[in-house]
Amino acid sequence: MAKMGRIQGNAMVWVWPSNKKLIDRGTRLICELTSKSYEQSCLLLFEAMERVEKLREKGQPVPSPVALVVEEHGPKTD
């Protein structure tokens, strides 16, 4: 998985949020890897899920919504 670029730090960010449990896991991963609150992370995740779905409808390659948010908002700076 690491060679495929699906790991950020010590976390596997290639998560497909297809149910409530995975949406929560993805939201918590975004919280841990960025400086966003849980609420902000959840909103960003749902926005990314919509963008990924539009890409899928166009037949384009799609990234994981969680990985997309983490990539866009970068790691948190302590």
CSV table of C-alpha atoms in Angstrom, one decimal:
chain,number,residue,atom,x,y,z
A,1,MET,CA,0.0,0.0,0.0
A,2,ALA,CA,2.8,2.4,0.8
A,3,LYS,CA,4.3,1.9,-2.7
A,4,MET,CA,1.0,2.7,-4.2
A,5,GLY,CA,0.8,6.1,-2.3
A,6,ARG,CA,-2.1,5.1,-0.2
A,7,ILE,CA,-0.5,5.9,3.2
A,8,GLN,CA,-0.1,9.4,4.7
A,9,GLY,CA,2.2,9.3,7.7
A,10,ASN,CA,1.2,6.2,9.7
A,11,ALA,CA,-2.4,6.1,8.4
A,12,MET,CA,-4.0,4.5,5.4
A,13,VAL,CA,-5.9,7.3,3.8
A,14,TRP,CA,-7.3,5.4,0.9
A,15,VAL,CA,-10.7,4.9,2.5
A,16,TRP,CA,-14.0,4.7,0.5
A,17,PRO,CA,-16.6,6.1,2.8
A,18,SER,CA,-19.5,3.9,1.7
A,19,ASN,CA,-21.3,3.6,5.1
A,20,LYS,CA,-21.6,5.5,8.4
A,21,LYS,CA,-18.7,3.7,10.0
A,22,LEU,CA,-16.3,4.5,7.1
A,23,ILE,CA,-17.5,8.1,6.9
A,24,ASP,CA,-16.7,8.5,10.6
A,25,ARG,CA,-13.3,6.8,10.1
A,26,GLY,CA,-12.5,9.1,7.1
A,27,THR,CA,-13.6,12.1,9.1
A,28,ARG,CA,-11.4,11.2,12.0
A,29,LEU,CA,-8.4,10.6,9.7
A,30,ILE,CA,-8.9,14.0,8.2
A,31,CYS,CA,-9.0,15.5,11.7
A,32,GLU,CA,-5.8,13.7,12.7
A,33,LEU,CA,-3.9,14.6,9.6
A,34,THR,CA,-5.0,18.2,9.2
A,35,SER,CA,-5.8,21.1,11.6
A,36,LYS,CA,-9.5,20.9,10.9
A,37,SER,CA,-12.2,20.2,13.5
A,38,TYR,CA,-14.5,17.2,13.2
A,39,GLU,CA,-17.3,19.2,11.8
A,40,GLN,CA,-15.0,20.9,9.2
A,41,SER,CA,-13.5,17.6,8.3
A,42,CYS,CA,-17.0,16.0,7.8
A,43,LEU,CA,-18.1,18.8,5.5
A,44,LEU,CA,-14.9,18.6,3.5
A,45,LEU,CA,-15.3,14.9,3.2
A,46,PHE,CA,-18.8,15.2,1.9
A,47,GLU,CA,-17.8,17.9,-0.6
A,48,ALA,CA,-14.9,15.6,-1.8
A,49,MET,CA,-17.4,12.7,-2.1
A,50,GLU,CA,-19.5,14.8,-4.5
A,51,ARG,CA,-16.5,15.8,-6.6
A,52,VAL,CA,-15.3,12.2,-6.8
A,53,GLU,CA,-18.8,11.0,-7.9
A,54,LYS,CA,-18.8,13.6,-10.7
A,55,LEU,CA,-15.4,12.4,-11.9
A,56,ARG,CA,-16.6,8.8,-11.8
A,57,GLU,CA,-19.7,9.8,-13.9
A,58,LYS,CA,-17.3,11.3,-16.5
A,59,GLY,CA,-15.3,8.1,-16.6
A,60,GLN,CA,-12.2,9.7,-15.2
A,61,PRO,CA,-9.9,8.0,-12.6
A,62,VAL,CA,-11.1,8.7,-9.1
A,63,PRO,CA,-9.0,9.1,-5.9
A,64,SER,CA,-10.2,8.3,-2.5
A,65,PRO,CA,-12.2,11.2,-1.1
A,66,VAL,CA,-10.3,11.0,2.2
A,67,ALA,CA,-6.9,11.1,0.4
A,68,LEU,CA,-8.1,14.0,-1.7
A,69,VAL,CA,-9.0,16.1,1.3
A,70,VAL,CA,-5.7,15.3,3.1
A,71,GLU,CA,-3.7,16.1,0.0
A,72,GLU,CA,-5.5,19.4,-0.5
A,73,HIS,CA,-5.4,20.6,3.1
A,74,GLY,CA,-2.0,19.1,3.9
A,75,PRO,CA,-0.7,17.8,7.2
A,76,LYS,CA,-1.3,19.8,10.3
A,77,THR,CA,1.4,22.0,11.6
A,78,ASP,CA,1.9,21.9,15.3
